[in-house]
Tab-separated table of C-alpha atoms in Angstrom:
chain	number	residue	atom	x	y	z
A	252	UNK	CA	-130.515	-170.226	-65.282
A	253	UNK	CA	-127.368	-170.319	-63.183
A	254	UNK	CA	-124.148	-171.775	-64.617
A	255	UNK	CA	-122.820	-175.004	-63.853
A	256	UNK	CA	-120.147	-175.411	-61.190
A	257	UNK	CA	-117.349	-177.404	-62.783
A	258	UNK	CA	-115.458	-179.678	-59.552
A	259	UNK	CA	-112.247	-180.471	-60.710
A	260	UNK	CA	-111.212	-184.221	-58.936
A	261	UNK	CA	-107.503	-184.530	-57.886
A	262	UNK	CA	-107.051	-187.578	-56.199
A	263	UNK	CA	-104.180	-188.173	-54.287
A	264	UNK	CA	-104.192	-191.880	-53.963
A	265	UNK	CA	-102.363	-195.033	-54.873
A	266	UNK	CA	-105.766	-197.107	-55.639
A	267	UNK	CA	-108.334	-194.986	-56.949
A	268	UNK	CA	-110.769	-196.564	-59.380
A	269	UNK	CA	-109.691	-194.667	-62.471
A	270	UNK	CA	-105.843	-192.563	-61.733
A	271	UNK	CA	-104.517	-193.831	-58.315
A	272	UNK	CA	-101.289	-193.249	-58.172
A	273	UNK	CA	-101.061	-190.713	-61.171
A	274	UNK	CA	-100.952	-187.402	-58.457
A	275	UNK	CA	-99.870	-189.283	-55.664
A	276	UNK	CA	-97.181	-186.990	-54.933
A	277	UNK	CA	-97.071	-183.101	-54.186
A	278	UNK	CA	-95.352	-182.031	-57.562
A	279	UNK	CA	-97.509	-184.443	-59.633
A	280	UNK	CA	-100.563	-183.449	-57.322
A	281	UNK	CA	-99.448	-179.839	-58.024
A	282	UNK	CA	-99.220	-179.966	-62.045
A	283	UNK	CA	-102.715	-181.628	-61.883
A	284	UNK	CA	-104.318	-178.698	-59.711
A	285	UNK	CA	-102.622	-176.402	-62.496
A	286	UNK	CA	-103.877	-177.822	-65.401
A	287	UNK	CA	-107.600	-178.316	-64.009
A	288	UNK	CA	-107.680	-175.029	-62.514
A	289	UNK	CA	-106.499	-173.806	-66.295
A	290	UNK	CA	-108.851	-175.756	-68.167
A	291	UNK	CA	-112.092	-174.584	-66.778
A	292	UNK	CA	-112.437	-176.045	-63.027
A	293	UNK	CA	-114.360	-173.945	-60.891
A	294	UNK	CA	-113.711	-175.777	-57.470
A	295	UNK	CA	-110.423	-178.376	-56.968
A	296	UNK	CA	-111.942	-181.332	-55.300
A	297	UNK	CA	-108.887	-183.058	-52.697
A	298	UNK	CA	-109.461	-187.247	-51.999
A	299	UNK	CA	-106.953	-188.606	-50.191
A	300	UNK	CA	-108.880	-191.903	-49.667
A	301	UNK	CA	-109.895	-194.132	-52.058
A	302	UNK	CA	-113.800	-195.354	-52.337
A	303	UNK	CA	-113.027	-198.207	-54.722
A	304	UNK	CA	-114.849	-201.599	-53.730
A	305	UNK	CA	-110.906	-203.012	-53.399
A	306	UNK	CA	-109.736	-199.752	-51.701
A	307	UNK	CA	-107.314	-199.790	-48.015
A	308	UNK	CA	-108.337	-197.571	-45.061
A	309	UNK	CA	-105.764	-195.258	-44.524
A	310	UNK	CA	-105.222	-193.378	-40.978
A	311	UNK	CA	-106.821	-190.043	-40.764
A	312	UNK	CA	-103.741	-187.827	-39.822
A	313	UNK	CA	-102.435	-189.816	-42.945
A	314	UNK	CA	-105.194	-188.843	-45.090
A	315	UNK	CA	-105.251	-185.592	-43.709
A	316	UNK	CA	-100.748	-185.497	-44.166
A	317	UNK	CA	-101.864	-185.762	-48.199
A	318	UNK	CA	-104.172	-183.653	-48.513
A	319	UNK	CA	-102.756	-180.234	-46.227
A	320	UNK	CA	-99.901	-179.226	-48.818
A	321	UNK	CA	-102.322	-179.264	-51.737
A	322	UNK	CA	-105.038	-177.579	-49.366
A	323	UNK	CA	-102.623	-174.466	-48.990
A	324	UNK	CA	-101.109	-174.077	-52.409
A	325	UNK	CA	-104.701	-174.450	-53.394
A	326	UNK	CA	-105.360	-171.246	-50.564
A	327	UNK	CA	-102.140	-169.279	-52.013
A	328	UNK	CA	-103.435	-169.164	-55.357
A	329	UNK	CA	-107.104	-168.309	-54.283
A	330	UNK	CA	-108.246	-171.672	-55.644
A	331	UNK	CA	-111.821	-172.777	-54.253
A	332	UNK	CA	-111.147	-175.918	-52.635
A	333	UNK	CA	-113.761	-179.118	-52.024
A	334	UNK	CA	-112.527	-182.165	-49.806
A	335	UNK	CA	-113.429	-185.284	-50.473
A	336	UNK	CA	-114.000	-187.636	-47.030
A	337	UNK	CA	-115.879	-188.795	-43.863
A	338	UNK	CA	-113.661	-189.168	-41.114
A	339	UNK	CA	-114.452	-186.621	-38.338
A	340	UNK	CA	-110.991	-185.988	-37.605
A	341	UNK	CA	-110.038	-185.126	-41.454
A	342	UNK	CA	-113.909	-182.935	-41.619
A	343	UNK	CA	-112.569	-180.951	-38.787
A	344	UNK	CA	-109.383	-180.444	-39.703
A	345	UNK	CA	-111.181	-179.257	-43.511
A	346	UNK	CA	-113.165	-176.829	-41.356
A	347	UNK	CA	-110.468	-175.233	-39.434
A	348	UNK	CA	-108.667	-174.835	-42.334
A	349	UNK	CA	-111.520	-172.989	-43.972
A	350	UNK	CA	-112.097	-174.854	-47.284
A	351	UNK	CA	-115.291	-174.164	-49.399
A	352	UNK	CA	-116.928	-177.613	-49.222
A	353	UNK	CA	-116.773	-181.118	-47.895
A	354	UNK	CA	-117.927	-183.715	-49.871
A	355	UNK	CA	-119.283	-186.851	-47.505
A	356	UNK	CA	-119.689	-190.166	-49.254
A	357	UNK	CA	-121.886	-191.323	-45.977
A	358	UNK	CA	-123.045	-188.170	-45.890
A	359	UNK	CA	-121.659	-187.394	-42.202
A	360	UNK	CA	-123.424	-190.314	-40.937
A	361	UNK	CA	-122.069	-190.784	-37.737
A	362	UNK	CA	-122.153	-189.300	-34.220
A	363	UNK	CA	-118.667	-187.750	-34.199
A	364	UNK	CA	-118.916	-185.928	-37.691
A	365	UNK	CA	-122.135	-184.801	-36.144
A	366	UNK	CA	-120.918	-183.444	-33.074
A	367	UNK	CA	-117.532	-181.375	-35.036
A	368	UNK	CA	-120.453	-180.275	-37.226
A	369	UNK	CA	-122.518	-178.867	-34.312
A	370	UNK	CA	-119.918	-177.255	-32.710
A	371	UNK	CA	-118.691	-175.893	-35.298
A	372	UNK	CA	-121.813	-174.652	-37.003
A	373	UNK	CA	-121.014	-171.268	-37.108
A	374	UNK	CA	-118.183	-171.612	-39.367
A	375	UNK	CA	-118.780	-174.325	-41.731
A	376	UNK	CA	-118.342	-174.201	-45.563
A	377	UNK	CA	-120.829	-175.724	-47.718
A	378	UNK	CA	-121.625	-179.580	-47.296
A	379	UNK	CA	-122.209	-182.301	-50.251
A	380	UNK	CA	-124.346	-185.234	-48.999
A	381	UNK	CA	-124.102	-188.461	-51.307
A	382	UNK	CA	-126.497	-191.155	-51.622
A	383	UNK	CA	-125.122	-194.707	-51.665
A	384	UNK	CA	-127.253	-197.477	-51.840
A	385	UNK	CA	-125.248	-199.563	-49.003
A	386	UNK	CA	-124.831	-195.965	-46.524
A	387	UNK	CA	-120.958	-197.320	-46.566
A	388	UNK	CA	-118.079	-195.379	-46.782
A	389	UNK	CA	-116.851	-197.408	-50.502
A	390	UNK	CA	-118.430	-198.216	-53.871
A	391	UNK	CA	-120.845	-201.635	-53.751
A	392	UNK	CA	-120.494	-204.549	-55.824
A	393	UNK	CA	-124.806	-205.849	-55.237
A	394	UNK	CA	-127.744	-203.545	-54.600
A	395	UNK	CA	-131.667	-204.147	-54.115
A	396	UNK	CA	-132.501	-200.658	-56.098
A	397	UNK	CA	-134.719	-200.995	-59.191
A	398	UNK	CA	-136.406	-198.733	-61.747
A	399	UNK	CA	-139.633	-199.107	-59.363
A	400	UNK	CA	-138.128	-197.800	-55.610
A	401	UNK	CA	-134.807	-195.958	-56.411
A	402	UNK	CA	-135.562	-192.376	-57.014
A	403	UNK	CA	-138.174	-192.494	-53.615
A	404	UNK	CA	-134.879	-194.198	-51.643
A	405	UNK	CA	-133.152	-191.554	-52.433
A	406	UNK	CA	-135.660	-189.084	-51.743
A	407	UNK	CA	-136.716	-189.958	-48.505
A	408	UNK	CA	-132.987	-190.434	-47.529
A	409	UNK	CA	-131.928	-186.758	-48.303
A	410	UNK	CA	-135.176	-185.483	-46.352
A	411	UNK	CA	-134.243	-187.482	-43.486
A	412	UNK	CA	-130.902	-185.990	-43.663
A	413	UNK	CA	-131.714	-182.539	-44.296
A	414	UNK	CA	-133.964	-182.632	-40.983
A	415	UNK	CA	-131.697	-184.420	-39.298
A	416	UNK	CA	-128.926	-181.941	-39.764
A	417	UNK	CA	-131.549	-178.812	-38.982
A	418	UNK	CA	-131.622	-180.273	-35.899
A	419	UNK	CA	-128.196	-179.660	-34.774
A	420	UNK	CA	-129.078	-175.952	-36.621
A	421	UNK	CA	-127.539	-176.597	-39.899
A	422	UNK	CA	-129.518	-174.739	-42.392
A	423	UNK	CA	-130.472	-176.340	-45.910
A	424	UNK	CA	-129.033	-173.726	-47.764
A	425	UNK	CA	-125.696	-175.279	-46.613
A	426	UNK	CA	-127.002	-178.316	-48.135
A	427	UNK	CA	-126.072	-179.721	-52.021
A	428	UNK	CA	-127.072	-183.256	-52.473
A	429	UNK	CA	-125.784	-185.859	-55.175
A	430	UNK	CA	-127.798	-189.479	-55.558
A	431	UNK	CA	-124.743	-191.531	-56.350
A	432	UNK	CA	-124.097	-192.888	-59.215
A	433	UNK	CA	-122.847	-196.186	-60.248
A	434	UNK	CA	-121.423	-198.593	-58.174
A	435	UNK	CA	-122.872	-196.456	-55.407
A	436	UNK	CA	-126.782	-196.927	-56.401
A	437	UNK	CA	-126.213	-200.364	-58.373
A	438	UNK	CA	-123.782	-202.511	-61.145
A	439	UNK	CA	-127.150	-202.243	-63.119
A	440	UNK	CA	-126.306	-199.882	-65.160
A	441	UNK	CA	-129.755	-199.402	-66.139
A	442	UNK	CA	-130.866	-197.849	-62.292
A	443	UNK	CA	-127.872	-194.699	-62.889
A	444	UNK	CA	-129.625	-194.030	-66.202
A	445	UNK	CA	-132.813	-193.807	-64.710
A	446	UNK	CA	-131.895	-191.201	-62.152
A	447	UNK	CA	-129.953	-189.246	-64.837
A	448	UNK	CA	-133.315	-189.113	-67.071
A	449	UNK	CA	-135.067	-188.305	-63.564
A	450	UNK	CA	-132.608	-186.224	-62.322
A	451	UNK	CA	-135.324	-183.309	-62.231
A	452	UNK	CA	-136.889	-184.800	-59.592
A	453	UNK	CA	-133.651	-183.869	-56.915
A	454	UNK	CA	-133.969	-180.544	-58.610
A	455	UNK	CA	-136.967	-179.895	-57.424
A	456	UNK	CA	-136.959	-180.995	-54.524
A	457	UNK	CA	-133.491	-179.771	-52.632
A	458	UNK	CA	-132.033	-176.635	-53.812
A	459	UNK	CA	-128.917	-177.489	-55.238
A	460	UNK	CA	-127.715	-180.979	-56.898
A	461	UNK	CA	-123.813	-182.283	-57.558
A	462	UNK	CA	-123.350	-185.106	-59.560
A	463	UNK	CA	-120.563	-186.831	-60.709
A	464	UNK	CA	-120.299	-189.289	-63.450
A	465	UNK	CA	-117.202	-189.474	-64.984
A	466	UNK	CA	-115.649	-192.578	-65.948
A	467	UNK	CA	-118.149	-194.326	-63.966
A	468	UNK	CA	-118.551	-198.446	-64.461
A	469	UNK	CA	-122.722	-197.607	-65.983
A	470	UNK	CA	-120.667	-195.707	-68.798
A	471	UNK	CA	-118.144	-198.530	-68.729
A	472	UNK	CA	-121.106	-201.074	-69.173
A	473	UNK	CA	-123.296	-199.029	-72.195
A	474	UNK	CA	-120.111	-198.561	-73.755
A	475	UNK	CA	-118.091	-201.894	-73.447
A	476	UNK	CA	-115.142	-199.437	-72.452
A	477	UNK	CA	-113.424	-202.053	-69.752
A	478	UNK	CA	-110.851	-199.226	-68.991
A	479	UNK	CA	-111.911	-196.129	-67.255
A	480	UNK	CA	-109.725	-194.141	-68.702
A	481	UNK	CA	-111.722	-195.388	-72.442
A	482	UNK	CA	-114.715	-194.168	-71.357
A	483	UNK	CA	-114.437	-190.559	-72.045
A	484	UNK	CA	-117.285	-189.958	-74.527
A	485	UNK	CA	-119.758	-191.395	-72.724
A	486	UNK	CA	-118.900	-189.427	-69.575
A	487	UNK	CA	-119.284	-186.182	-71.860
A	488	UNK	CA	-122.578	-187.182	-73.438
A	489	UNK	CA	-123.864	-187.667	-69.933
A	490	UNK	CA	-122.424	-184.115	-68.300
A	491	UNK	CA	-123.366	-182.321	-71.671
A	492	UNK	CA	-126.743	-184.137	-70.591
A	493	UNK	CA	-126.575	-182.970	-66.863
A	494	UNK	CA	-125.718	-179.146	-67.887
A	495	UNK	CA	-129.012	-178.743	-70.232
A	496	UNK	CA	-131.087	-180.052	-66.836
A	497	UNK	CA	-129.309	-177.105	-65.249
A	498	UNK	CA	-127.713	-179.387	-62.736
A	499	UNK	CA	-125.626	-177.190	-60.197
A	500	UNK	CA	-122.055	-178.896	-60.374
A	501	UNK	CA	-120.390	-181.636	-61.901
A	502	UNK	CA	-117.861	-183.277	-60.433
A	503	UNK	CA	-115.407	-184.392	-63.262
A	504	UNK	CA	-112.140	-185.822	-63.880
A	505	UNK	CA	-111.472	-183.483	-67.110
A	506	UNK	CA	-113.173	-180.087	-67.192
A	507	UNK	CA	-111.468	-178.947	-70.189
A	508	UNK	CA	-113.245	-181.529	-72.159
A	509	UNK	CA	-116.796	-180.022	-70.883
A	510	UNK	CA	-115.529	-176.527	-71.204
A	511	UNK	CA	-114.501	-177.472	-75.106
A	512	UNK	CA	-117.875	-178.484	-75.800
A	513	UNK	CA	-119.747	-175.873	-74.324
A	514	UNK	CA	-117.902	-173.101	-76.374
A	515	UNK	CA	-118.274	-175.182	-79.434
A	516	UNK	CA	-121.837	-176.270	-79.054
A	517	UNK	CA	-122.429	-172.274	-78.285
A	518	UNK	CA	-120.829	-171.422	-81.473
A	519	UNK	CA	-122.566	-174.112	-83.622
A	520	UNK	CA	-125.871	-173.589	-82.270
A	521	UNK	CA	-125.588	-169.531	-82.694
């Protein structure tokens, strides 16, 4: 079985859900790329726009200002590199500057991303389609997912958007897919366990699967941890969870924690 990817998040934001404004500028964004790139990420995921319920709209050649200096001190040091965002003009700019993956909250739902992705086929680095329940660009605060017609939503979205892209010849091996979690399927925290204790089913159905769960408000809710930054062991039990189901990568907002239990786990278990 192949090893999980570990995605590293660095957001460079004021209003992120669980550190805006901790790495909002280049020196602090800097340290942070040090110490997860150190402490066992595999890929440094860039957001410079927030997907929190109460987050602003920046401009794109603002988004894209914030991200660029991290981008090429990322390059320098031979970091992989994963962008967080769905603004054309941002997802074009991540392509010419030849980064390893763009992460799509709407899953490059409209015409424009389409079209830079078309033209630009020949040169594209991998692409991470997410499910959310509302097809928006934030987090939702109501959903009409249940137990009963979640796991076939998401299903039948991802094939639609898998033949949908192989249209415009983008093959599926490009493809990873991640069903959302939390206030992107539902504030029930009861529908994000269900697709983690289903999360099989995406594996066998698309090639490769992302998810990301840390701090996320379903932990917050099992765990009366109002705080994000409280809700630590709960995100570990449910990436220690994800690695055993062989889930491709896990986007995280401390990999040294995973990394710690892995090589303890190995040793206690050996």
């Amino acid at each position: 079985m192949a090893m999980t990817q570990i995605v590293g998040i660095l957001n460079i934001t004021s209003d992120s859900f669980s550190d805006g404004g901790r790495y909002f500028d280049t020196d602090s964004a800097i340290s942070w790329v040090d110490f997860l790139s150190q402490n066992g990420a595999d890929i440094i995921e860039l957001s410079s726009q927030s997907s929190n319920i109460h987050s602003l709209q920046i401009p794109d050649k603002l988004e894209w200002e914030r991200i660029y200096p991290i981008l090429q001190y990322c390059q320098t040091n031979k970091l992989k590199i994963s962008v967080d965002t769905y603004k054309p003009y941002v997802i074009q700019k991540c392509i010419e500057s030849q980064v390893d993956y763009i992460n799509s909250i709407n899953s490059f739902r409209d015409e424009l991303s389409q079209n830079i992705l078309k033209e630009l086929s020949s040169s594209l680095p991998e692409l991470i389609l997410m499910y959310s329940q509302n097809k928006g660009d934030t987090a939702i605060s109501e959903s009409k997912l249940t137990r009963e017609n979640v796991l076939n939503e998401i299903v039948v979205f991802f094939e639609k958007k898998l033949k949908d892209l192989e249209k415009i010849n983008i093959s599926k091996d490009k493809i990873i897919v991640d069903p959302g979690m939390g206030l992107f399927l539902s504030p029930d925290p009861d529908i994000s366990i269900h697709v983690l204790k289903n999360i099989n089913t995406f594996k066998e159905k698309f090639q490769r699967v992302m998810v990301s769960v840390s701090r996320k408000s379903f932990i917050g809710a099992l765990c009366d941890s109002a705080k994000p930054i409280e809700r630590s062991g709960g995100t570990l039990a449910c990436e220690n969870y994800l690695i055993e189901k062989g889930v491709d990568f896990i986007r995280t907002h401390d990999p040294r924690q995973i990394r710690q239990f892995i090589h303890l786990n190995s040793i206690l278990r050996n």
